[in-house]
JSON list of C-alpha atoms in Angstrom, two decimals:
[
{"chain": "A", "resi": 23, "resn": "GLU", "atom": "CA", "xyz": [63.85, 174.21, 85.95]},
{"chain": "A", "resi": 24, "resn": "ILE", "atom": "CA", "xyz": [63.29, 173.49, 89.65]},
{"chain": "A", "resi": 25, "resn": "VAL", "atom": "CA", "xyz": [62.34, 169.85, 90.13]},
{"chain": "A", "resi": 26, "resn": "MET", "atom": "CA", "xyz": [60.44, 168.86, 93.28]},
{"chain": "A", "resi": 27, "resn": "THR", "atom": "CA", "xyz": [60.85, 165.26, 94.42]},
{"chain": "A", "resi": 28, "resn": "GLN", "atom": "CA", "xyz": [58.59, 163.79, 97.08]},
{"chain": "A", "resi": 29, "resn": "SER", "atom": "CA", "xyz": [59.18, 160.66, 99.11]},
{"chain": "A", "resi": 30, "resn": "PRO", "atom": "CA", "xyz": [57.94, 158.12, 99.73]},
{"chain": "A", "resi": 31, "resn": "ALA", "atom": "CA", "xyz": [55.51, 157.65, 96.86]},
{"chain": "A", "resi": 32, "resn": "THR", "atom": "CA", "xyz": [53.15, 155.82, 99.23]},
{"chain": "A", "resi": 33, "resn": "LEU", "atom": "CA", "xyz": [53.12, 155.89, 103.02]},
{"chain": "A", "resi": 34, "resn": "SER", "atom": "CA", "xyz": [51.09, 153.35, 105.01]},
{"chain": "A", "resi": 35, "resn": "VAL", "atom": "CA", "xyz": [50.07, 154.53, 108.46]},
{"chain": "A", "resi": 36, "resn": "SER", "atom": "CA", "xyz": [47.63, 153.27, 111.08]},
{"chain": "A", "resi": 37, "resn": "PRO", "atom": "CA", "xyz": [45.06, 155.74, 112.38]},
{"chain": "A", "resi": 38, "resn": "GLY", "atom": "CA", "xyz": [46.49, 157.37, 115.49]},
{"chain": "A", "resi": 39, "resn": "GLY", "atom": "CA", "xyz": [50.03, 157.02, 114.25]},
{"chain": "A", "resi": 40, "resn": "GLY", "atom": "CA", "xyz": [52.33, 159.71, 112.97]},
{"chain": "A", "resi": 41, "resn": "ALA", "atom": "CA", "xyz": [53.37, 160.46, 109.39]},
{"chain": "A", "resi": 42, "resn": "THR", "atom": "CA", "xyz": [56.39, 162.22, 107.94]},
{"chain": "A", "resi": 43, "resn": "LEU", "atom": "CA", "xyz": [56.37, 163.23, 104.29]},
{"chain": "A", "resi": 44, "resn": "SER", "atom": "CA", "xyz": [59.44, 164.61, 102.53]},
{"chain": "A", "resi": 45, "resn": "CYS", "atom": "CA", "xyz": [59.95, 167.02, 99.66]},
{"chain": "A", "resi": 46, "resn": "ARG", "atom": "CA", "xyz": [63.28, 167.88, 98.08]},
{"chain": "A", "resi": 47, "resn": "ALA", "atom": "CA", "xyz": [63.99, 170.73, 95.66]},
{"chain": "A", "resi": 48, "resn": "SER", "atom": "CA", "xyz": [66.68, 170.47, 92.98]},
{"chain": "A", "resi": 49, "resn": "GLN", "atom": "CA", "xyz": [67.90, 173.94, 93.99]},
{"chain": "A", "resi": 50, "resn": "SER", "atom": "CA", "xyz": [67.20, 176.24, 96.89]},
{"chain": "A", "resi": 51, "resn": "VAL", "atom": "CA", "xyz": [63.67, 177.65, 97.11]},
{"chain": "A", "resi": 52, "resn": "THR", "atom": "CA", "xyz": [64.40, 179.32, 100.49]},
{"chain": "A", "resi": 53, "resn": "THR", "atom": "CA", "xyz": [61.04, 178.96, 102.30]},
{"chain": "A", "resi": 54, "resn": "ASN", "atom": "CA", "xyz": [58.80, 179.46, 99.25]},
{"chain": "A", "resi": 55, "resn": "LEU", "atom": "CA", "xyz": [57.18, 176.06, 99.72]},
{"chain": "A", "resi": 56, "resn": "ALA", "atom": "CA", "xyz": [53.55, 175.02, 100.19]},
{"chain": "A", "resi": 57, "resn": "TRP", "atom": "CA", "xyz": [51.84, 171.73, 100.99]},
{"chain": "A", "resi": 58, "resn": "TYR", "atom": "CA", "xyz": [48.42, 170.64, 99.74]},
{"chain": "A", "resi": 59, "resn": "GLN", "atom": "CA", "xyz": [46.08, 167.77, 100.54]},
{"chain": "A", "resi": 60, "resn": "GLN", "atom": "CA", "xyz": [43.97, 166.30, 97.76]},
{"chain": "A", "resi": 61, "resn": "LYS", "atom": "CA", "xyz": [41.19, 163.77, 98.30]},
{"chain": "A", "resi": 62, "resn": "LEU", "atom": "CA", "xyz": [39.80, 161.71, 95.45]},
{"chain": "A", "resi": 63, "resn": "GLY", "atom": "CA", "xyz": [37.59, 163.77, 93.16]},
{"chain": "A", "resi": 64, "resn": "GLN", "atom": "CA", "xyz": [38.29, 167.02, 94.99]},
{"chain": "A", "resi": 65, "resn": "ALA", "atom": "CA", "xyz": [40.41, 170.09, 94.44]},
{"chain": "A", "resi": 66, "resn": "PRO", "atom": "CA", "xyz": [43.64, 170.42, 96.40]},
{"chain": "A", "resi": 67, "resn": "ARG", "atom": "CA", "xyz": [43.42, 172.16, 99.78]},
{"chain": "A", "resi": 68, "resn": "LEU", "atom": "CA", "xyz": [46.19, 174.41, 101.06]},
{"chain": "A", "resi": 69, "resn": "LEU", "atom": "CA", "xyz": [47.67, 173.13, 104.32]},
{"chain": "A", "resi": 70, "resn": "ILE", "atom": "CA", "xyz": [50.98, 174.94, 104.79]},
{"chain": "A", "resi": 71, "resn": "TYR", "atom": "CA", "xyz": [52.62, 177.93, 103.10]},
{"chain": "A", "resi": 72, "resn": "ASP", "atom": "CA", "xyz": [56.01, 179.61, 103.47]},
{"chain": "A", "resi": 73, "resn": "ALA", "atom": "CA", "xyz": [57.27, 176.17, 104.54]},
{"chain": "A", "resi": 74, "resn": "SER", "atom": "CA", "xyz": [55.86, 176.26, 108.08]},
{"chain": "A", "resi": 75, "resn": "ILE", "atom": "CA", "xyz": [52.77, 178.48, 108.35]},
{"chain": "A", "resi": 76, "resn": "ARG", "atom": "CA", "xyz": [49.46, 176.67, 108.68]},
{"chain": "A", "resi": 77, "resn": "ALA", "atom": "CA", "xyz": [46.69, 177.95, 106.45]},
{"chain": "A", "resi": 78, "resn": "PRO", "atom": "CA", "xyz": [43.54, 179.20, 108.21]},
{"chain": "A", "resi": 79, "resn": "GLY", "atom": "CA", "xyz": [41.42, 176.36, 109.58]},
{"chain": "A", "resi": 80, "resn": "ILE", "atom": "CA", "xyz": [44.15, 173.73, 109.36]},
{"chain": "A", "resi": 81, "resn": "PRO", "atom": "CA", "xyz": [44.45, 171.75, 112.60]},
{"chain": "A", "resi": 82, "resn": "PRO", "atom": "CA", "xyz": [47.71, 171.89, 114.57]},
{"chain": "A", "resi": 83, "resn": "ARG", "atom": "CA", "xyz": [48.42, 168.19, 113.99]},
{"chain": "A", "resi": 84, "resn": "PHE", "atom": "CA", "xyz": [49.73, 169.34, 110.58]},
{"chain": "A", "resi": 85, "resn": "SER", "atom": "CA", "xyz": [53.14, 171.01, 110.71]},
{"chain": "A", "resi": 86, "resn": "GLY", "atom": "CA", "xyz": [55.72, 171.95, 108.11]},
{"chain": "A", "resi": 87, "resn": "SER", "atom": "CA", "xyz": [59.43, 172.50, 108.42]},
{"chain": "A", "resi": 88, "resn": "GLY", "atom": "CA", "xyz": [62.55, 172.99, 106.36]},
{"chain": "A", "resi": 89, "resn": "SER", "atom": "CA", "xyz": [64.26, 175.54, 104.16]},
{"chain": "A", "resi": 90, "resn": "GLY", "atom": "CA", "xyz": [66.50, 175.61, 101.13]},
{"chain": "A", "resi": 91, "resn": "THR", "atom": "CA", "xyz": [66.11, 172.21, 99.48]},
{"chain": "A", "resi": 92, "resn": "GLU", "atom": "CA", "xyz": [64.74, 169.89, 102.21]},
{"chain": "A", "resi": 93, "resn": "PHE", "atom": "CA", "xyz": [61.20, 170.09, 103.54]},
{"chain": "A", "resi": 94, "resn": "THR", "atom": "CA", "xyz": [58.98, 167.96, 105.73]},
{"chain": "A", "resi": 95, "resn": "LEU", "atom": "CA", "xyz": [55.25, 167.74, 106.35]},
{"chain": "A", "resi": 96, "resn": "THR", "atom": "CA", "xyz": [54.45, 166.03, 109.64]},
{"chain": "A", "resi": 97, "resn": "ILE", "atom": "CA", "xyz": [51.05, 164.77, 110.74]},
{"chain": "A", "resi": 98, "resn": "SER", "atom": "CA", "xyz": [51.36, 164.13, 114.44]},
{"chain": "A", "resi": 99, "resn": "THR", "atom": "CA", "xyz": [48.31, 161.91, 114.89]},
{"chain": "A", "resi": 100, "resn": "VAL", "atom": "CA", "xyz": [46.74, 160.67, 111.67]},
{"chain": "A", "resi": 101, "resn": "GLU", "atom": "CA", "xyz": [42.95, 160.68, 111.55]},
{"chain": "A", "resi": 102, "resn": "SER", "atom": "CA", "xyz": [40.70, 158.84, 109.11]},
{"chain": "A", "resi": 103, "resn": "GLY", "atom": "CA", "xyz": [40.05, 162.00, 107.10]},
{"chain": "A", "resi": 104, "resn": "ASP", "atom": "CA", "xyz": [43.77, 162.52, 106.50]},
{"chain": "A", "resi": 105, "resn": "PHE", "atom": "CA", "xyz": [44.16, 159.63, 104.05]},
{"chain": "A", "resi": 106, "resn": "ALA", "atom": "CA", "xyz": [44.74, 161.42, 100.76]},
{"chain": "A", "resi": 107, "resn": "VAL", "atom": "CA", "xyz": [47.48, 162.50, 98.37]},
{"chain": "A", "resi": 108, "resn": "TYR", "atom": "CA", "xyz": [49.83, 165.26, 99.51]},
{"chain": "A", "resi": 109, "resn": "TYR", "atom": "CA", "xyz": [51.68, 167.59, 97.16]},
{"chain": "A", "resi": 110, "resn": "CYS", "atom": "CA", "xyz": [54.46, 170.06, 97.76]},
{"chain": "A", "resi": 111, "resn": "GLN", "atom": "CA", "xyz": [54.77, 173.16, 95.57]},
{"chain": "A", "resi": 112, "resn": "GLN", "atom": "CA", "xyz": [57.59, 175.68, 95.17]},
{"chain": "A", "resi": 113, "resn": "TYR", "atom": "CA", "xyz": [57.00, 179.30, 94.23]},
{"chain": "A", "resi": 114, "resn": "SER", "atom": "CA", "xyz": [60.51, 180.64, 94.38]},
{"chain": "A", "resi": 115, "resn": "LYS", "atom": "CA", "xyz": [61.79, 181.50, 90.93]},
{"chain": "A", "resi": 116, "resn": "TRP", "atom": "CA", "xyz": [60.76, 182.69, 87.51]},
{"chain": "A", "resi": 117, "resn": "PRO", "atom": "CA", "xyz": [61.27, 180.84, 85.25]},
{"chain": "A", "resi": 118, "resn": "PRO", "atom": "CA", "xyz": [59.94, 178.18, 85.60]},
{"chain": "A", "resi": 119, "resn": "GLY", "atom": "CA", "xyz": [57.22, 179.60, 87.86]},
{"chain": "A", "resi": 120, "resn": "ILE", "atom": "CA", "xyz": [55.23, 177.26, 90.05]},
{"chain": "A", "resi": 121, "resn": "THR", "atom": "CA", "xyz": [56.18, 173.57, 90.13]},
{"chain": "A", "resi": 122, "resn": "PHE", "atom": "CA", "xyz": [54.69, 170.68, 92.10]},
{"chain": "A", "resi": 123, "resn": "GLY", "atom": "CA", "xyz": [56.09, 167.45, 93.43]},
{"chain": "A", "resi": 124, "resn": "GLN", "atom": "CA", "xyz": [54.64, 164.22, 92.11]},
{"chain": "A", "resi": 125, "resn": "GLY", "atom": "CA", "xyz": [52.73, 163.56, 95.33]},
{"chain": "A", "resi": 126, "resn": "THR", "atom": "CA", "xyz": [52.77, 161.16, 98.29]},
{"chain": "A", "resi": 127, "resn": "ARG", "atom": "CA", "xyz": [49.77, 158.92, 98.85]},
{"chain": "A", "resi": 128, "resn": "LEU", "atom": "CA", "xyz": [48.96, 158.45, 102.54]},
{"chain": "A", "resi": 129, "resn": "GLU", "atom": "CA", "xyz": [47.07, 155.18, 102.91]},
{"chain": "A", "resi": 130, "resn": "ILE", "atom": "CA", "xyz": [45.58, 153.19, 105.76]},
{"chain": "A", "resi": 131, "resn": "LYS", "atom": "CA", "xyz": [47.81, 150.46, 107.13]},
{"chain": "B", "resi": 18, "resn": "GLN", "atom": "CA", "xyz": [33.52, 183.53, 102.14]},
{"chain": "B", "resi": 19, "resn": "VAL", "atom": "CA", "xyz": [35.76, 183.02, 99.13]},
{"chain": "B", "resi": 20, "resn": "HIS", "atom": "CA", "xyz": [34.36, 180.89, 96.31]},
{"chain": "B", "resi": 21, "resn": "LEU", "atom": "CA", "xyz": [35.65, 179.98, 92.87]},
{"chain": "B", "resi": 22, "resn": "VAL", "atom": "CA", "xyz": [33.06, 178.28, 90.67]},
{"chain": "B", "resi": 23, "resn": "GLN", "atom": "CA", "xyz": [34.07, 176.82, 87.33]},
{"chain": "B", "resi": 24, "resn": "SER", "atom": "CA", "xyz": [32.11, 176.01, 84.21]},
{"chain": "B", "resi": 25, "resn": "GLY", "atom": "CA", "xyz": [31.02, 172.49, 83.37]},
{"chain": "B", "resi": 26, "resn": "GLY", "atom": "CA", "xyz": [32.83, 169.68, 81.62]},
{"chain": "B", "resi": 27, "resn": "GLU", "atom": "CA", "xyz": [33.68, 169.83, 77.94]},
{"chain": "B", "resi": 28, "resn": "VAL", "atom": "CA", "xyz": [34.29, 167.27, 75.21]},
{"chain": "B", "resi": 29, "resn": "LYS", "atom": "CA", "xyz": [36.40, 168.47, 72.30]},
{"chain": "B", "resi": 30, "resn": "LYS", "atom": "CA", "xyz": [37.91, 167.00, 69.18]},
{"chain": "B", "resi": 31, "resn": "PRO", "atom": "CA", "xyz": [41.65, 167.08, 68.53]},
{"chain": "B", "resi": 32, "resn": "GLY", "atom": "CA", "xyz": [42.74, 170.42, 67.10]},
{"chain": "B", "resi": 33, "resn": "ALA", "atom": "CA", "xyz": [39.83, 172.30, 68.66]},
{"chain": "B", "resi": 34, "resn": "SER", "atom": "CA", "xyz": [39.91, 174.96, 71.39]},
{"chain": "B", "resi": 35, "resn": "VAL", "atom": "CA", "xyz": [38.26, 175.05, 74.81]},
{"chain": "B", "resi": 36, "resn": "LYS", "atom": "CA", "xyz": [37.38, 177.99, 77.04]},
{"chain": "B", "resi": 37, "resn": "VAL", "atom": "CA", "xyz": [36.86, 177.40, 80.75]},
{"chain": "B", "resi": 38, "resn": "SER", "atom": "CA", "xyz": [35.45, 180.02, 83.11]},
{"chain": "B", "resi": 39, "resn": "CYS", "atom": "CA", "xyz": [36.10, 180.67, 86.80]},
{"chain": "B", "resi": 40, "resn": "GLU", "atom": "CA", "xyz": [33.61, 182.92, 88.59]},
{"chain": "B", "resi": 41, "resn": "THR", "atom": "CA", "xyz": [34.84, 184.36, 91.87]},
{"chain": "B", "resi": 42, "resn": "SER", "atom": "CA", "xyz": [33.15, 185.82, 94.95]},
{"chain": "B", "resi": 43, "resn": "GLY", "atom": "CA", "xyz": [33.81, 186.71, 98.55]},
{"chain": "B", "resi": 44, "resn": "TYR", "atom": "CA", "xyz": [36.87, 188.96, 98.19]},
{"chain": "B", "resi": 45, "resn": "THR", "atom": "CA", "xyz": [38.09, 192.08, 96.40]},
{"chain": "B", "resi": 46, "resn": "PHE", "atom": "CA", "xyz": [38.52, 190.75, 92.86]},
{"chain": "B", "resi": 47, "resn": "THR", "atom": "CA", "xyz": [41.42, 192.96, 91.84]},
{"chain": "B", "resi": 48, "resn": "ASP", "atom": "CA", "xyz": [43.51, 192.23, 94.95]},
{"chain": "B", "resi": 49, "resn": "TYR", "atom": "CA", "xyz": [44.43, 188.72, 93.81]},
{"chain": "B", "resi": 50, "resn": "GLY", "atom": "CA", "xyz": [45.54, 186.96, 90.67]},
{"chain": "B", "resi": 51, "resn": "ILE", "atom": "CA", "xyz": [44.30, 183.63, 89.38]},
{"chain": "B", "resi": 52, "resn": "SER", "atom": "CA", "xyz": [46.43, 180.65, 88.44]},
{"chain": "B", "resi": 53, "resn": "TRP", "atom": "CA", "xyz": [45.35, 177.70, 86.33]},
{"chain": "B", "resi": 54, "resn": "VAL", "atom": "CA", "xyz": [46.52, 174.17, 87.14]},
{"chain": "B", "resi": 55, "resn": "ARG", "atom": "CA", "xyz": [45.66, 170.93, 85.43]},
{"chain": "B", "resi": 56, "resn": "GLN", "atom": "CA", "xyz": [45.66, 167.29, 86.43]},
{"chain": "B", "resi": 57, "resn": "ALA", "atom": "CA", "xyz": [45.63, 164.48, 83.89]},
{"chain": "B", "resi": 58, "resn": "PRO", "atom": "CA", "xyz": [43.80, 161.29, 84.93]},
{"chain": "B", "resi": 59, "resn": "GLY", "atom": "CA", "xyz": [45.67, 159.59, 87.75]},
{"chain": "B", "resi": 60, "resn": "GLN", "atom": "CA", "xyz": [48.52, 162.08, 87.52]},
{"chain": "B", "resi": 61, "resn": "GLY", "atom": "CA", "xyz": [49.92, 165.01, 89.51]},
{"chain": "B", "resi": 62, "resn": "LEU", "atom": "CA", "xyz": [49.41, 168.75, 89.32]},
{"chain": "B", "resi": 63, "resn": "GLU", "atom": "CA", "xyz": [50.79, 170.90, 86.48]},
{"chain": "B", "resi": 64, "resn": "TRP", "atom": "CA", "xyz": [50.80, 174.70, 86.55]},
{"chain": "B", "resi": 65, "resn": "ILE", "atom": "CA", "xyz": [49.66, 176.40, 83.35]},
{"chain": "B", "resi": 66, "resn": "GLY", "atom": "CA", "xyz": [49.84, 180.12, 84.03]},
{"chain": "B", "resi": 67, "resn": "TRP", "atom": "CA", "xyz": [48.67, 183.13, 86.02]},
{"chain": "B", "resi": 68, "resn": "ILE", "atom": "CA", "xyz": [46.85, 186.37, 85.34]},
{"chain": "B", "resi": 69, "resn": "ASN", "atom": "CA", "xyz": [47.08, 189.61, 87.28]},
{"chain": "B", "resi": 70, "resn": "VAL", "atom": "CA", "xyz": [43.40, 190.48, 87.44]},
{"chain": "B", "resi": 71, "resn": "TYR", "atom": "CA", "xyz": [44.12, 194.17, 88.07]},
{"chain": "B", "resi": 72, "resn": "SER", "atom": "CA", "xyz": [46.51, 194.79, 85.15]},
{"chain": "B", "resi": 73, "resn": "GLY", "atom": "CA", "xyz": [45.76, 191.87, 82.85]},
{"chain": "B", "resi": 74, "resn": "ASP", "atom": "CA", "xyz": [49.43, 190.85, 82.81]},
{"chain": "B", "resi": 75, "resn": "THR", "atom": "CA", "xyz": [50.02, 187.15, 82.35]},
{"chain": "B", "resi": 76, "resn": "ASN", "atom": "CA", "xyz": [52.78, 184.60, 82.91]},
{"chain": "B", "resi": 77, "resn": "PHE", "atom": "CA", "xyz": [52.80, 181.07, 81.55]},
{"chain": "B", "resi": 78, "resn": "ALA", "atom": "CA", "xyz": [54.69, 177.84, 81.94]},
{"chain": "B", "resi": 79, "resn": "GLN", "atom": "CA", "xyz": [56.92, 177.52, 78.91]},
{"chain": "B", "resi": 80, "resn": "GLU", "atom": "CA", "xyz": [55.09, 174.51, 77.49]},
{"chain": "B", "resi": 81, "resn": "PHE", "atom": "CA", "xyz": [51.78, 176.40, 77.35]},
{"chain": "B", "resi": 82, "resn": "GLN", "atom": "CA", "xyz": [52.76, 179.95, 76.40]},
{"chain": "B", "resi": 83, "resn": "ASP", "atom": "CA", "xyz": [52.06, 179.54, 72.68]},
{"chain": "B", "resi": 84, "resn": "ARG", "atom": "CA", "xyz": [48.55, 178.14, 72.93]},
{"chain": "B", "resi": 85, "resn": "VAL", "atom": "CA", "xyz": [46.87, 179.46, 76.09]},
{"chain": "B", "resi": 86, "resn": "THR", "atom": "CA", "xyz": [45.13, 182.78, 76.70]},
{"chain": "B", "resi": 87, "resn": "LEU", "atom": "CA", "xyz": [43.91, 184.10, 80.05]},
{"chain": "B", "resi": 88, "resn": "THR", "atom": "CA", "xyz": [41.37, 186.91, 80.24]},
{"chain": "B", "resi": 89, "resn": "THR", "atom": "CA", "xyz": [39.17, 188.55, 82.84]},
{"chain": "B", "resi": 90, "resn": "ASP", "atom": "CA", "xyz": [35.77, 190.23, 83.06]},
{"chain": "B", "resi": 91, "resn": "THR", "atom": "CA", "xyz": [35.85, 192.60, 86.00]},
{"chain": "B", "resi": 92, "resn": "TYR", "atom": "CA", "xyz": [32.08, 193.20, 85.95]},
{"chain": "B", "resi": 93, "resn": "THR", "atom": "CA", "xyz": [31.24, 189.52, 86.41]},
{"chain": "B", "resi": 94, "resn": "ARG", "atom": "CA", "xyz": [34.38, 188.77, 88.45]},
{"chain": "B", "resi": 95, "resn": "THR", "atom": "CA", "xyz": [35.17, 185.95, 86.06]},
{"chain": "B", "resi": 96, "resn": "VAL", "atom": "CA", "xyz": [38.47, 184.67, 84.72]},
{"chain": "B", "resi": 97, "resn": "TYR", "atom": "CA", "xyz": [38.70, 182.66, 81.50]},
{"chain": "B", "resi": 98, "resn": "MET", "atom": "CA", "xyz": [41.28, 180.20, 80.22]},
{"chain": "B", "resi": 99, "resn": "GLU", "atom": "CA", "xyz": [41.34, 179.33, 76.53]},
{"chain": "B", "resi": 100, "resn": "LEU", "atom": "CA", "xyz": [43.51, 176.43, 75.38]},
{"chain": "B", "resi": 101, "resn": "ARG", "atom": "CA", "xyz": [44.00, 175.93, 71.63]},
{"chain": "B", "resi": 102, "resn": "SER", "atom": "CA", "xyz": [45.18, 173.11, 69.38]},
{"chain": "B", "resi": 103, "resn": "LEU", "atom": "CA", "xyz": [43.97, 170.45, 71.77]},
{"chain": "B", "resi": 104, "resn": "GLY", "atom": "CA", "xyz": [45.50, 166.99, 71.72]},
{"chain": "B", "resi": 105, "resn": "SER", "atom": "CA", "xyz": [44.56, 163.82, 73.54]},
{"chain": "B", "resi": 106, "resn": "ASP", "atom": "CA", "xyz": [47.22, 164.59, 76.17]},
{"chain": "B", "resi": 107, "resn": "ASP", "atom": "CA", "xyz": [45.27, 167.72, 77.11]},
{"chain": "B", "resi": 108, "resn": "THR", "atom": "CA", "xyz": [42.55, 165.52, 78.61]},
{"chain": "B", "resi": 109, "resn": "ALA", "atom": "CA", "xyz": [42.59, 166.59, 82.24]},
{"chain": "B", "resi": 110, "resn": "VAL", "atom": "CA", "xyz": [40.77, 168.32, 85.05]},
{"chain": "B", "resi": 111, "resn": "TYR", "atom": "CA", "xyz": [41.52, 172.04, 84.91]},
{"chain": "B", "resi": 112, "resn": "PHE", "atom": "CA", "xyz": [41.50, 174.04, 88.14]},
{"chain": "B", "resi": 113, "resn": "CYS", "atom": "CA", "xyz": [41.53, 177.76, 88.75]},
{"chain": "B", "resi": 114, "resn": "ALA", "atom": "CA", "xyz": [43.07, 178.87, 92.04]},
{"chain": "B", "resi": 115, "resn": "ARG", "atom": "CA", "xyz": [43.65, 182.19, 93.76]},
{"chain": "B", "resi": 116, "resn": "GLY", "atom": "CA", "xyz": [47.20, 183.38, 94.18]},
{"chain": "B", "resi": 117, "resn": "GLU", "atom": "CA", "xyz": [48.29, 186.91, 95.01]},
{"chain": "B", "resi": 118, "resn": "TRP", "atom": "CA", "xyz": [51.31, 186.80, 92.70]},
{"chain": "B", "resi": 119, "resn": "GLU", "atom": "CA", "xyz": [52.50, 184.63, 89.84]},
{"chain": "B", "resi": 120, "resn": "LEU", "atom": "CA", "xyz": [54.94, 183.11, 92.33]},
{"chain": "B", "resi": 121, "resn": "ASN", "atom": "CA", "xyz": [52.70, 182.31, 95.25]},
{"chain": "B", "resi": 122, "resn": "TYR", "atom": "CA", "xyz": [50.85, 179.60, 97.08]},
{"chain": "B", "resi": 123, "resn": "LEU", "atom": "CA", "xyz": [47.27, 178.97, 96.01]},
{"chain": "B", "resi": 124, "resn": "ASP", "atom": "CA", "xyz": [44.84, 179.44, 98.86]},
{"chain": "B", "resi": 125, "resn": "TYR", "atom": "CA", "xyz": [41.42, 178.85, 97.28]},
{"chain": "B", "resi": 126, "resn": "TRP", "atom": "CA", "xyz": [40.58, 176.53, 94.41]},
{"chain": "B", "resi": 127, "resn": "GLY", "atom": "CA", "xyz": [37.70, 176.00, 92.04]},
{"chain": "B", "resi": 128, "resn": "GLN", "atom": "CA", "xyz": [36.01, 172.63, 91.88]},
{"chain": "B", "resi": 129, "resn": "GLY", "atom": "CA", "xyz": [37.69, 171.67, 88.62]},
{"chain": "B", "resi": 130, "resn": "THR", "atom": "CA", "xyz": [36.49, 171.27, 85.03]},
{"chain": "B", "resi": 131, "resn": "LEU", "atom": "CA", "xyz": [37.03, 168.03, 83.14]},
{"chain": "B", "resi": 132, "resn": "VAL", "atom": "CA", "xyz": [38.11, 168.59, 79.55]},
{"chain": "B", "resi": 133, "resn": "THR", "atom": "CA", "xyz": [38.06, 165.46, 77.43]},
{"chain": "B", "resi": 134, "resn": "VAL", "atom": "CA", "xyz": [39.76, 165.48, 74.04]},
{"chain": "B", "resi": 135, "resn": "SER", "atom": "CA", "xyz": [38.62, 162.63, 71.85]},
{"chain": "B", "resi": 136, "resn": "SER", "atom": "CA", "xyz": [37.91, 162.01, 68.19]}
]
């Protein structure tokens, strides 16, 4: 099974600051990696796919990078609407199919 | 515009089954598959399985393959997930989400359906 580990569990950032979220895979997933944002009581929203491609409508302050086992989601200038939980997801191998990280909570400092 | 609209919340007793629907619109139905993902209260996301809407082929996470069924109705553009032998640990919000392949990112999501299992 491919285990996805996100760090940190919680990240405290002031509005206007930058944020860097990490995701590590237990084995290589090449670039088959997506990032999602989930606000309380809502469904997840796709931000990034194929490790670095922004989904339609996602602002350029969100960027993804990495390949193999190490991935990063960067928010260049955090806005008030960005405080949420962020999940990474790999879609590289069968089995086990799709697996998610445990999430990083971005909170207001 | 792509929309996935799920059926309403359910309360079930342990050992029962639940069937959740996901009605789609705004795209060619048979061009994309549908995955199901669940989220227990306060927890992360867990993938359940995927159905190829065109062929009806399915793939499941190992822990669900013996008690989940995915079906489609092409005329109503609706996908169904049935989960059997419910236990209290099946209490969760269940999401449907569009994904072209069983191994793919999920670009549009339903609003979620809360399934509560309680005696």
